[in-house]
PDB file of C-alpha atoms in Angstrom:
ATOM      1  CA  UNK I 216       8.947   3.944  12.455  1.00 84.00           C
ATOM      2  CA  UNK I 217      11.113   1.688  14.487  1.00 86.00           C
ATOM      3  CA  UNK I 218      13.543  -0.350  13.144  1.00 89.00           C
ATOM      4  CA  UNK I 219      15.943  -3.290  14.779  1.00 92.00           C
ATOM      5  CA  UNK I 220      19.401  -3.420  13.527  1.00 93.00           C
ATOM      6  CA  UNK I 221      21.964  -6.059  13.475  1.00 94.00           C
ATOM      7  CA  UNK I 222      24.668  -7.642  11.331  1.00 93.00           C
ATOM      8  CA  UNK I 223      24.851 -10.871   9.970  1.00 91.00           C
ATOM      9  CA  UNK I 224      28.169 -11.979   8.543  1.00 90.00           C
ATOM     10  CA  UNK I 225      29.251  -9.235   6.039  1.00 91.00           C
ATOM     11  CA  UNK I 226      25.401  -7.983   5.716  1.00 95.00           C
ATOM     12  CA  UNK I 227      23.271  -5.791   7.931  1.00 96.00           C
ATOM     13  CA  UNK I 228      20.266  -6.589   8.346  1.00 97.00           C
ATOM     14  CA  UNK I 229      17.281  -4.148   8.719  1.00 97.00           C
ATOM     15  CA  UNK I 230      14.389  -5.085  10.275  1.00 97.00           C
ATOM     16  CA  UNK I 231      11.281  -2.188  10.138  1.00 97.00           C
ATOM     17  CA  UNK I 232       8.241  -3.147  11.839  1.00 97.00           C
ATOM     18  CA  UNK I 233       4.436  -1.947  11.599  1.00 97.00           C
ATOM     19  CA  UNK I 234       3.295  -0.492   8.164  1.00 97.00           C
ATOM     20  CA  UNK I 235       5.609   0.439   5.465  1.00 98.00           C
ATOM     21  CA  UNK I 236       3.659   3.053   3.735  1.00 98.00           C
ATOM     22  CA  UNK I 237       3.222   6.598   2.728  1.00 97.00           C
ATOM     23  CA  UNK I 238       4.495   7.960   6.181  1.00 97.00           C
ATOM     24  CA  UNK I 239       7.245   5.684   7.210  1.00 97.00           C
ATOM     25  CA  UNK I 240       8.795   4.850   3.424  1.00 97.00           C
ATOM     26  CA  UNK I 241      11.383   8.200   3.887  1.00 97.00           C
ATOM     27  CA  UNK I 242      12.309   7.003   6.973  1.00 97.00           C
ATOM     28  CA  UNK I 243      13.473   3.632   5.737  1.00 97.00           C
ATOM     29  CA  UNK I 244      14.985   4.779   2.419  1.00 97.00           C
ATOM     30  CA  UNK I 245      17.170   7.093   4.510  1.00 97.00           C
ATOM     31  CA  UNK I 246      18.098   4.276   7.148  1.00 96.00           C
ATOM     32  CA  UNK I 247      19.472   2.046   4.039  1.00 97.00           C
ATOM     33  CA  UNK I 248      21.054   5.110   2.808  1.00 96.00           C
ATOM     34  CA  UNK I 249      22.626   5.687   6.114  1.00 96.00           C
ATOM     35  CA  UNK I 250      24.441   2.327   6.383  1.00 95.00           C
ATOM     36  CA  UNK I 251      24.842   2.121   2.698  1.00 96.00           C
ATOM     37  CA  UNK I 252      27.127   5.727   3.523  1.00 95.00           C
ATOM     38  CA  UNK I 253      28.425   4.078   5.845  1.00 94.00           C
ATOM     39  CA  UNK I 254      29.812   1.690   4.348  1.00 93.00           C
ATOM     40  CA  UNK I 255      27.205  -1.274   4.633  1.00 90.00           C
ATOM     41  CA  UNK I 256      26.578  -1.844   0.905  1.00 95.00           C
ATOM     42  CA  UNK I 257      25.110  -5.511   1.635  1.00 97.00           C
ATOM     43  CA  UNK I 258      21.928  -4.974   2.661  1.00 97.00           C
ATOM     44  CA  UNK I 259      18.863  -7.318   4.033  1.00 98.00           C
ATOM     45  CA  UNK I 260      15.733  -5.653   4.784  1.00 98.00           C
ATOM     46  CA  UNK I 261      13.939  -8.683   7.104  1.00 98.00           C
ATOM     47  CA  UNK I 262       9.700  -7.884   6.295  1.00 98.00           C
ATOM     48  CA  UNK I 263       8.779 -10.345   9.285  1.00 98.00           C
ATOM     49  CA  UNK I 264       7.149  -7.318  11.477  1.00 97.00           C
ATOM     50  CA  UNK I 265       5.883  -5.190   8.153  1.00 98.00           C
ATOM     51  CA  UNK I 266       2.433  -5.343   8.460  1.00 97.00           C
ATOM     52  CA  UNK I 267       1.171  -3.760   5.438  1.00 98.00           C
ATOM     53  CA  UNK I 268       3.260  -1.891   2.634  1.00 98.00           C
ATOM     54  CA  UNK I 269       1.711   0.326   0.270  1.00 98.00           C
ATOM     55  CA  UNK I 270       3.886   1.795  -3.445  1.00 98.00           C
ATOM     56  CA  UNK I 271       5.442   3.960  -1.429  1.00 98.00           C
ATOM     57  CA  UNK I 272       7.392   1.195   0.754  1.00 98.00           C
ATOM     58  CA  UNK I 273       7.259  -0.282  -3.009  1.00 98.00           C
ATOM     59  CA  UNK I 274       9.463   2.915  -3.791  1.00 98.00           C
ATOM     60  CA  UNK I 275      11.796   3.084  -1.068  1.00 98.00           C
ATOM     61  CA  UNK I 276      12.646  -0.334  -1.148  1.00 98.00           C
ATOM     62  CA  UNK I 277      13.614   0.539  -5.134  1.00 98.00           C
ATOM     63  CA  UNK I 278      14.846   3.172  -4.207  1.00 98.00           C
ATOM     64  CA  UNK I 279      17.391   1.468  -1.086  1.00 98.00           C
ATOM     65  CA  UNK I 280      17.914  -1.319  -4.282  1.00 98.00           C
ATOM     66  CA  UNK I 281      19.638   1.010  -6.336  1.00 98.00           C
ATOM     67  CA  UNK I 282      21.594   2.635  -3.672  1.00 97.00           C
ATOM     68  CA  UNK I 283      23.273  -0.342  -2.672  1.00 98.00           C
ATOM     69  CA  UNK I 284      24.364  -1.660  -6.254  1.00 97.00           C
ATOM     70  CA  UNK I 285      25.414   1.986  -6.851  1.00 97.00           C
ATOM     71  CA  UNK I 286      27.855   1.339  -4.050  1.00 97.00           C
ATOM     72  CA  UNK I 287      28.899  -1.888  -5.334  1.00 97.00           C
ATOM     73  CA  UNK I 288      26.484  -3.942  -2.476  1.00 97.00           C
ATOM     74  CA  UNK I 289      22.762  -5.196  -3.324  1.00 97.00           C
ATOM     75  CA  UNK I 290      19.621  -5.500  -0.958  1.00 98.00           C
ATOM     76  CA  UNK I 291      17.710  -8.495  -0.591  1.00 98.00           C
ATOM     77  CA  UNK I 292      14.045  -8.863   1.003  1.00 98.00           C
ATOM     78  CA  UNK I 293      13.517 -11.796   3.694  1.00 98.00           C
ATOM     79  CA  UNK I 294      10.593 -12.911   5.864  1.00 98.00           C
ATOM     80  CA  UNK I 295       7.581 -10.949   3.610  1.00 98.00           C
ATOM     81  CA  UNK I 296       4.054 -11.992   4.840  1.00 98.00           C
ATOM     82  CA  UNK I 297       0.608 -12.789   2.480  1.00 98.00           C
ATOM     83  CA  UNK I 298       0.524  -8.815   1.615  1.00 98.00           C
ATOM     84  CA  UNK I 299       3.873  -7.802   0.969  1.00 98.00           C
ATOM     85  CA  UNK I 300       4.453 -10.363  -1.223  1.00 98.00           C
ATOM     86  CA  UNK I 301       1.155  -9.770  -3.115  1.00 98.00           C
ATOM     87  CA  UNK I 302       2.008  -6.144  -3.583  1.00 98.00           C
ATOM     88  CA  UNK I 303       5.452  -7.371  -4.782  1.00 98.00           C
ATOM     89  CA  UNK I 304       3.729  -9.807  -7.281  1.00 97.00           C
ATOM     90  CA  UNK I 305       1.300  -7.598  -8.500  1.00 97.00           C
ATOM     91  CA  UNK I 306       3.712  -5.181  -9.211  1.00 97.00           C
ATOM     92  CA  UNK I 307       5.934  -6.767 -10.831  1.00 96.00           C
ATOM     93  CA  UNK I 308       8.592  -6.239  -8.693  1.00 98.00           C
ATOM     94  CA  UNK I 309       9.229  -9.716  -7.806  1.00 96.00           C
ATOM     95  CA  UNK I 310      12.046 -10.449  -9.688  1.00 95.00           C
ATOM     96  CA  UNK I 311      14.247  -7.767  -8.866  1.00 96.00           C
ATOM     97  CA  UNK I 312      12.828  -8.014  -4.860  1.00 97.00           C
ATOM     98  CA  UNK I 313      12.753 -11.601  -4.885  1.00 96.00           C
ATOM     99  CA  UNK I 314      11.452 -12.155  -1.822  1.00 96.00           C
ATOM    100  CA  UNK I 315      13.844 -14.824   0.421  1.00 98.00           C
ATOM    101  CA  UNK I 316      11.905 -16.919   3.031  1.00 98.00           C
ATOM    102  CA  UNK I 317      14.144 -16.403   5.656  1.00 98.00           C
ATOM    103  CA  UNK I 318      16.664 -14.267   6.317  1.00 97.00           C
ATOM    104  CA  UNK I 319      19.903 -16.983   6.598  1.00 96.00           C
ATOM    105  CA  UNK I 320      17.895 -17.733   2.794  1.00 96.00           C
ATOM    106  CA  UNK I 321      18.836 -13.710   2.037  1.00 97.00           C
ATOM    107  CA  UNK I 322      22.093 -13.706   2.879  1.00 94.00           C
ATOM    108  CA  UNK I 323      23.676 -16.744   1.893  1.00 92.00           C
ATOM    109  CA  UNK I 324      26.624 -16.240  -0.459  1.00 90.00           C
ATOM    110  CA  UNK I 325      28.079 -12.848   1.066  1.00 88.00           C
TER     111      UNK I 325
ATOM    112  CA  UNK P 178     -31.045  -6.923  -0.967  1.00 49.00           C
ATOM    113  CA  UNK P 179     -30.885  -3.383   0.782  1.00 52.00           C
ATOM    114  CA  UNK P 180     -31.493  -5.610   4.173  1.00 62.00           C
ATOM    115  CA  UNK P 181     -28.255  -7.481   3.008  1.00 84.00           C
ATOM    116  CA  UNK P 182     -26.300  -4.016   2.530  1.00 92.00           C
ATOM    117  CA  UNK P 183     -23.839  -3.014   5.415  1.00 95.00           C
ATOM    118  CA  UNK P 184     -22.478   0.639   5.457  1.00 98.00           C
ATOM    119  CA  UNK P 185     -19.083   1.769   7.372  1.00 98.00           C
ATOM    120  CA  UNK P 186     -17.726   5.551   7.113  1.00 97.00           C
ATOM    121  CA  UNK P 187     -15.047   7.556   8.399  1.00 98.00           C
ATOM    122  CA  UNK P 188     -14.748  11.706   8.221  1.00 98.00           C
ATOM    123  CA  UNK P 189     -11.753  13.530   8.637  1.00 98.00           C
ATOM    124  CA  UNK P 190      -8.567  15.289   7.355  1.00 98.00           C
ATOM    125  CA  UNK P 191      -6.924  14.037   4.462  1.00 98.00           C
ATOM    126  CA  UNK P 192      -3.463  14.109   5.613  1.00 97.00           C
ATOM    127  CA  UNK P 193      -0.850  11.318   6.463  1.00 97.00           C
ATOM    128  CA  UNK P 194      -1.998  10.522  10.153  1.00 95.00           C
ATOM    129  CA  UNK P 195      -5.221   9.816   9.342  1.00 97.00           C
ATOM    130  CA  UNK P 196      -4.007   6.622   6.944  1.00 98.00           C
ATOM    131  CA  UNK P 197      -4.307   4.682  10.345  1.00 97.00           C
ATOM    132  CA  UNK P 198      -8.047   5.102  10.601  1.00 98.00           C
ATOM    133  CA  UNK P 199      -8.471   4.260   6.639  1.00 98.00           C
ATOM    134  CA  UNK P 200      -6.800   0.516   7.814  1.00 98.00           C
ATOM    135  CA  UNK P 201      -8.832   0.701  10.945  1.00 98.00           C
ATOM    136  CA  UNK P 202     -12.096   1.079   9.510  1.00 98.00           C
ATOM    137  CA  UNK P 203     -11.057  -2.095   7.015  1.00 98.00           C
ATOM    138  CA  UNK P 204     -10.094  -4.052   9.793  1.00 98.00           C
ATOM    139  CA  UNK P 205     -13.772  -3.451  11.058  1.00 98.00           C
ATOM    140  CA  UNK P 206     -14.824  -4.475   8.739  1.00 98.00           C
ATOM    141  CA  UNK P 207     -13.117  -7.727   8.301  1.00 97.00           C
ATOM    142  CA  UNK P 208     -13.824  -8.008  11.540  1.00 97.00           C
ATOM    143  CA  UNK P 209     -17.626  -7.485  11.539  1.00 97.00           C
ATOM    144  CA  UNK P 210     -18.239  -9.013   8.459  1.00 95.00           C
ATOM    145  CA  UNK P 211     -17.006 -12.857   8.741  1.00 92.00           C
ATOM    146  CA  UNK P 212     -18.758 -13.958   5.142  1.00 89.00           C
ATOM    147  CA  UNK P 213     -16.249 -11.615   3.349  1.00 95.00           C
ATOM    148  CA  UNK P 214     -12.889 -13.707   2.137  1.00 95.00           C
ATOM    149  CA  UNK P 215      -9.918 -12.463   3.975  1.00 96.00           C
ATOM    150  CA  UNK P 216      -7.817 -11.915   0.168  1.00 96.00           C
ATOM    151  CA  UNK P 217     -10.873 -10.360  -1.145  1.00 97.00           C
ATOM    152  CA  UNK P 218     -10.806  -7.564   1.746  1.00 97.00           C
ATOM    153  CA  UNK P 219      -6.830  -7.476   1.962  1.00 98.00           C
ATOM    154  CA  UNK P 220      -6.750  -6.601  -2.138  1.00 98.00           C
ATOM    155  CA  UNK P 221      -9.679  -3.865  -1.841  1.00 98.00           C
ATOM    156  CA  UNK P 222      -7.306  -2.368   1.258  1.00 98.00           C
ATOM    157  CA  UNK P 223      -4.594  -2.260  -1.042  1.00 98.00           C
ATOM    158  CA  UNK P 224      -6.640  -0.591  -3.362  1.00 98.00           C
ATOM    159  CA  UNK P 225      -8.200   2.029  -1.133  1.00 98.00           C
ATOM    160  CA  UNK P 226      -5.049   2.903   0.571  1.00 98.00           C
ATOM    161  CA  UNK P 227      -3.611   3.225  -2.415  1.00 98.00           C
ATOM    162  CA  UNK P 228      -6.465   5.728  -4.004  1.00 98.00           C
ATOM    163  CA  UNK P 229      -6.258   7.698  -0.092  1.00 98.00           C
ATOM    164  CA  UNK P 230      -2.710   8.132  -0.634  1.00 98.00           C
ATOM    165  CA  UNK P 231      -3.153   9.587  -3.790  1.00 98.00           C
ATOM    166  CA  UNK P 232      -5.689  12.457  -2.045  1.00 98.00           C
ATOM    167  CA  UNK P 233      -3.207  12.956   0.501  1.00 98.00           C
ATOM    168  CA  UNK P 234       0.097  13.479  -1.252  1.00 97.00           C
ATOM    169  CA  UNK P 235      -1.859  15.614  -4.879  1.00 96.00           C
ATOM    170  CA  UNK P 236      -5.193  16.598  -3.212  1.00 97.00           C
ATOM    171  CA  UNK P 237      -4.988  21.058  -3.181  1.00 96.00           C
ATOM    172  CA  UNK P 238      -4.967  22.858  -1.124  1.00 96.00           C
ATOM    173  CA  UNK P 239      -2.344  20.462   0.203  1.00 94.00           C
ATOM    174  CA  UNK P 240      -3.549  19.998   4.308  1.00 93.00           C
ATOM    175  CA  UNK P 241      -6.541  21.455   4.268  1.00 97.00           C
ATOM    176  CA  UNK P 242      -8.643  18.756   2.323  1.00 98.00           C
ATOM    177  CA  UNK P 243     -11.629  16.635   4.001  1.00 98.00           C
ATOM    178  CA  UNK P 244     -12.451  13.388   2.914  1.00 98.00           C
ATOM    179  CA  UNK P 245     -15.267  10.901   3.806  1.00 98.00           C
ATOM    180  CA  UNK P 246     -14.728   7.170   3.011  1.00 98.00           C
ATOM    181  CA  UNK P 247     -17.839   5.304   3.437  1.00 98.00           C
ATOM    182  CA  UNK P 248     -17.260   1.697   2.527  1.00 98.00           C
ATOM    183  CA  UNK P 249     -20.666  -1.056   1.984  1.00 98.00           C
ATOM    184  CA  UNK P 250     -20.186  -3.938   1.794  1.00 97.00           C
ATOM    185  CA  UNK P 251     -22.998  -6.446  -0.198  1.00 96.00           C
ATOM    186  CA  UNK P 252     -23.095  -9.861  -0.775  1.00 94.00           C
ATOM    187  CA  UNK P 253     -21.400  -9.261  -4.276  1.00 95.00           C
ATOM    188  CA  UNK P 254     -19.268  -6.904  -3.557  1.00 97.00           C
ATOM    189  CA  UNK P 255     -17.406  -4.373  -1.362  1.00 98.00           C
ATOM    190  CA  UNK P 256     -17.257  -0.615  -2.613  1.00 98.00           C
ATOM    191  CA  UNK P 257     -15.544   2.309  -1.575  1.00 98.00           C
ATOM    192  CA  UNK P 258     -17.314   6.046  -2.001  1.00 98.00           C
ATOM    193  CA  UNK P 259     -14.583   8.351  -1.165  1.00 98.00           C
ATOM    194  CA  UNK P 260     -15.766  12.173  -1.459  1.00 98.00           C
ATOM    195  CA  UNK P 261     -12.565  14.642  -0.616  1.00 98.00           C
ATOM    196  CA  UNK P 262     -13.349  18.280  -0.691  1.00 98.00           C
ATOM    197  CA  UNK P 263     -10.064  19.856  -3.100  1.00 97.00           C
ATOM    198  CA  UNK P 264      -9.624  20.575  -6.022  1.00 97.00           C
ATOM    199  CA  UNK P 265     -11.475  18.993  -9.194  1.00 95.00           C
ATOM    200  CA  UNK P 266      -9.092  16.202 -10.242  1.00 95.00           C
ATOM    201  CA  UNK P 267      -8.659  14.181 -13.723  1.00 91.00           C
ATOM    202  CA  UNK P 268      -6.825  11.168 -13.672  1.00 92.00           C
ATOM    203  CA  UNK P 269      -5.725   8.650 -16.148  1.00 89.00           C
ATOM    204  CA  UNK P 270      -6.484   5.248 -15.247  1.00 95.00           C
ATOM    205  CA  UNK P 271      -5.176   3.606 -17.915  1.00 93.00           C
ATOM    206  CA  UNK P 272      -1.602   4.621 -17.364  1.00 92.00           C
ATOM    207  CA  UNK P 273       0.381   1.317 -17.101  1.00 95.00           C
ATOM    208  CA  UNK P 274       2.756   0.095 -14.681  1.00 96.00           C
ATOM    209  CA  UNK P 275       6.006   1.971 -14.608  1.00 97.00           C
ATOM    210  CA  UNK P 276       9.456   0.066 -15.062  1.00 96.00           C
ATOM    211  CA  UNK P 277      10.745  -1.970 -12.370  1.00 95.00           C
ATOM    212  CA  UNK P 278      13.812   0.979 -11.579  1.00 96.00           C
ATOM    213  CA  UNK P 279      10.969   3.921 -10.954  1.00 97.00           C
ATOM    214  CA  UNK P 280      10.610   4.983  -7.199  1.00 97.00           C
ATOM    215  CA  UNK P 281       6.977   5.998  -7.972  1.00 97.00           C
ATOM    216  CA  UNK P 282       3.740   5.621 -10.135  1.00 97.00           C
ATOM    217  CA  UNK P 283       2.593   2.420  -9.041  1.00 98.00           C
ATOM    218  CA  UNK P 284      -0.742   3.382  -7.403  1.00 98.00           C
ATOM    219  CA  UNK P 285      -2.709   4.234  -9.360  1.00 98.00           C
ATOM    220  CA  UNK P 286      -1.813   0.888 -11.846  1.00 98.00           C
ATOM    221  CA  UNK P 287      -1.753  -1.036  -8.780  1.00 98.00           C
ATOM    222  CA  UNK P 288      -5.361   0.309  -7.283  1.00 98.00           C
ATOM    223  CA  UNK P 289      -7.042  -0.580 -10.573  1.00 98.00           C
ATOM    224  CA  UNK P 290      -5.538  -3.980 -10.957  1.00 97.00           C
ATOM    225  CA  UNK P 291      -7.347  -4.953  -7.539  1.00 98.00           C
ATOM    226  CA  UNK P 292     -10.600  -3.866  -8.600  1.00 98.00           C
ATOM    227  CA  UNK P 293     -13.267  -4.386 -11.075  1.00 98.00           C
ATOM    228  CA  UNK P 294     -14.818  -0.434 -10.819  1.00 98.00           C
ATOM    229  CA  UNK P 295     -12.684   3.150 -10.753  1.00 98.00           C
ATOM    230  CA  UNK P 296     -13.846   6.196 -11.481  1.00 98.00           C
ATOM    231  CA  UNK P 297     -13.343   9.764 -10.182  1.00 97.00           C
ATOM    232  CA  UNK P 298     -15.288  12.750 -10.953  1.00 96.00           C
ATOM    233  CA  UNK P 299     -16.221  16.144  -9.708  1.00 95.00           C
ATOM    234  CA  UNK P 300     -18.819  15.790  -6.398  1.00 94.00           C
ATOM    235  CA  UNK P 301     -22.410  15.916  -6.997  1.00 89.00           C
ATOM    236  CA  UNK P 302     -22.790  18.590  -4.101  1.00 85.00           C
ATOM    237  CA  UNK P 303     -20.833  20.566  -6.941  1.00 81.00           C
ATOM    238  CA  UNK P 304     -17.394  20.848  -5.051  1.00 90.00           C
ATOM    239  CA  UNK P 305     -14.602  17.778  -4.517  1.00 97.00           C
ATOM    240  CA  UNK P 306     -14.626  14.524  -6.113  1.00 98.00           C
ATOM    241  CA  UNK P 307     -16.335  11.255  -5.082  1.00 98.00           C
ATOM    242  CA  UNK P 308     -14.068   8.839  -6.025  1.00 98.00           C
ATOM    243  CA  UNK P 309     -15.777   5.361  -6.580  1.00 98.00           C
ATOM    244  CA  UNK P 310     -13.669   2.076  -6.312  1.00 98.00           C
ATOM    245  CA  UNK P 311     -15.743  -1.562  -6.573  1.00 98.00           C
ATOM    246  CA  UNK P 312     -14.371  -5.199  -6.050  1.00 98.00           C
ATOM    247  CA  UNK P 313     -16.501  -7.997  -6.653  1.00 97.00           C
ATOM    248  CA  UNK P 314     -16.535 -10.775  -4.517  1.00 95.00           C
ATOM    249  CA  UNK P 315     -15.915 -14.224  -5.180  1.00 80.00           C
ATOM    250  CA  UNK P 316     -14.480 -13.990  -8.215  1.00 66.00           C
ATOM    251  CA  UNK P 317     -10.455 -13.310  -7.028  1.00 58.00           C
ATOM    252  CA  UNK P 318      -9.534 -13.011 -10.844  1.00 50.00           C
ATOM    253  CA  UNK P 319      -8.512  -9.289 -10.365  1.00 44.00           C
ATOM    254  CA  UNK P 320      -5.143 -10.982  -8.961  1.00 45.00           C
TER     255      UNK P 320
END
């Protein structure tokens, strides 16, 4: 999976693009894991190029979640189109993923 | 009605690379079939991607399982006949959605939310499973 990388103020912001799904979920958890090692503990993931994700991008992003507030950071979710946030809804996951319409909206405040 | 029915399949490996061609044949399908509602056909892919995962990651022996996906689409609905060759499975579809901190378990929930048939049981050419998933169209209450 590719990803695009940048910083924005104190956060980094991730940006994975094509599906997020069965295949590519490890590959993102450990990214977030990488920079949350690193140091990175503020986290945004930016959805805009996420095509489709499936419970398993559902996991890793859980998964990332709890791996930054373990360090003492969080992770935030910008940019989701009509599917991601459907999954998100119908999942429940909504709250805890709220998703942020941009991603200036996701990392206001750090 | 059997004039009105449209039939789309797919053969091949059940194994992670072969996901692609699952979203390919749906996007066919959207594409061939412009009376189907866009949400309709993007909740049944969530649901059939879902229910192919699920063969892929638990279906034994783990790499060597076929599958055939043959999706037909009516004018009340849009069904997926999945028939993988492993192992006889039993699954509990009733099994709710797990708590917002768990990194897995949500397919299955999430596959039967989308859909107003599931059912898997052994193959009637007496080895595999033919997994049966239905939406019905028009009715977007499965949301």
């Amino acid at each position: 999976m590719e990803f695009e990388e940048r910083t924005r103020g104190t956060a980094s912001v991730l940006a994975p693009r094509g599906k997020l799904n069965l295949v590519t979920a490890p590959a993102v958890k450990a990214k977030i894991d990488e920079l949350v090692a690193s140091g990175s503990p503020r986290i945004v993931v930016d959805l805009s190029e996420v095509t489709f994700m499936d419970s398993s991008g559902l996991g890793a992003l859980i998964g990332s979640l709890k791996s930054a507030r373990q360090a003492g950071g969080d992770m935030r979710i910008a940019a989701a189109g009509e599917q991601v946030r459907a999954v998100l809804k119908l999942t429940n996951l909504d709250r805890i993923l709220a998703p942020h319409d941009t991603v200036e909206d996701a990392s206001r405040g750090w | 009605m059997a004039g009105d029915e449209r039939v789309y399949r797919l053969e091949g490996f059940a194994v992670p690379a072969e996901l692609d061609r699952v979203h390919e044949l749906i996007e066919r399908v959207g594409a061939e079939e412009l009376r189907l509602d866009s949400t309709d056909l993007m909740l049944f892919e969530m649901a059939v991607v879902e229910i192919a995962n699920n063969v892929v990651e638990h279906g034994r022996p783990a790499g060597e399982v076929r599958w055939q996906l043959i999706l037909t689409v009516t004018a009340e609905a849009i069904t997926a006949d999945l028939y993988d060759s492993g192992e006889v499975v039993s699954l509990d579809f009733a099994r709710a959605m797990p708590e917002e901190d768990a990194e897995s378990g949500r397919g299955i929930p999430l596959a039967k939310s989308l859909l107003d048939e599931i059912s898997v049981g052994p193959s009637d050419s007496g080895s595999g499973n033919h997994w049966r998933l239905l939406r019905r169209l028009g009715a977007s209450d499965a949301e």
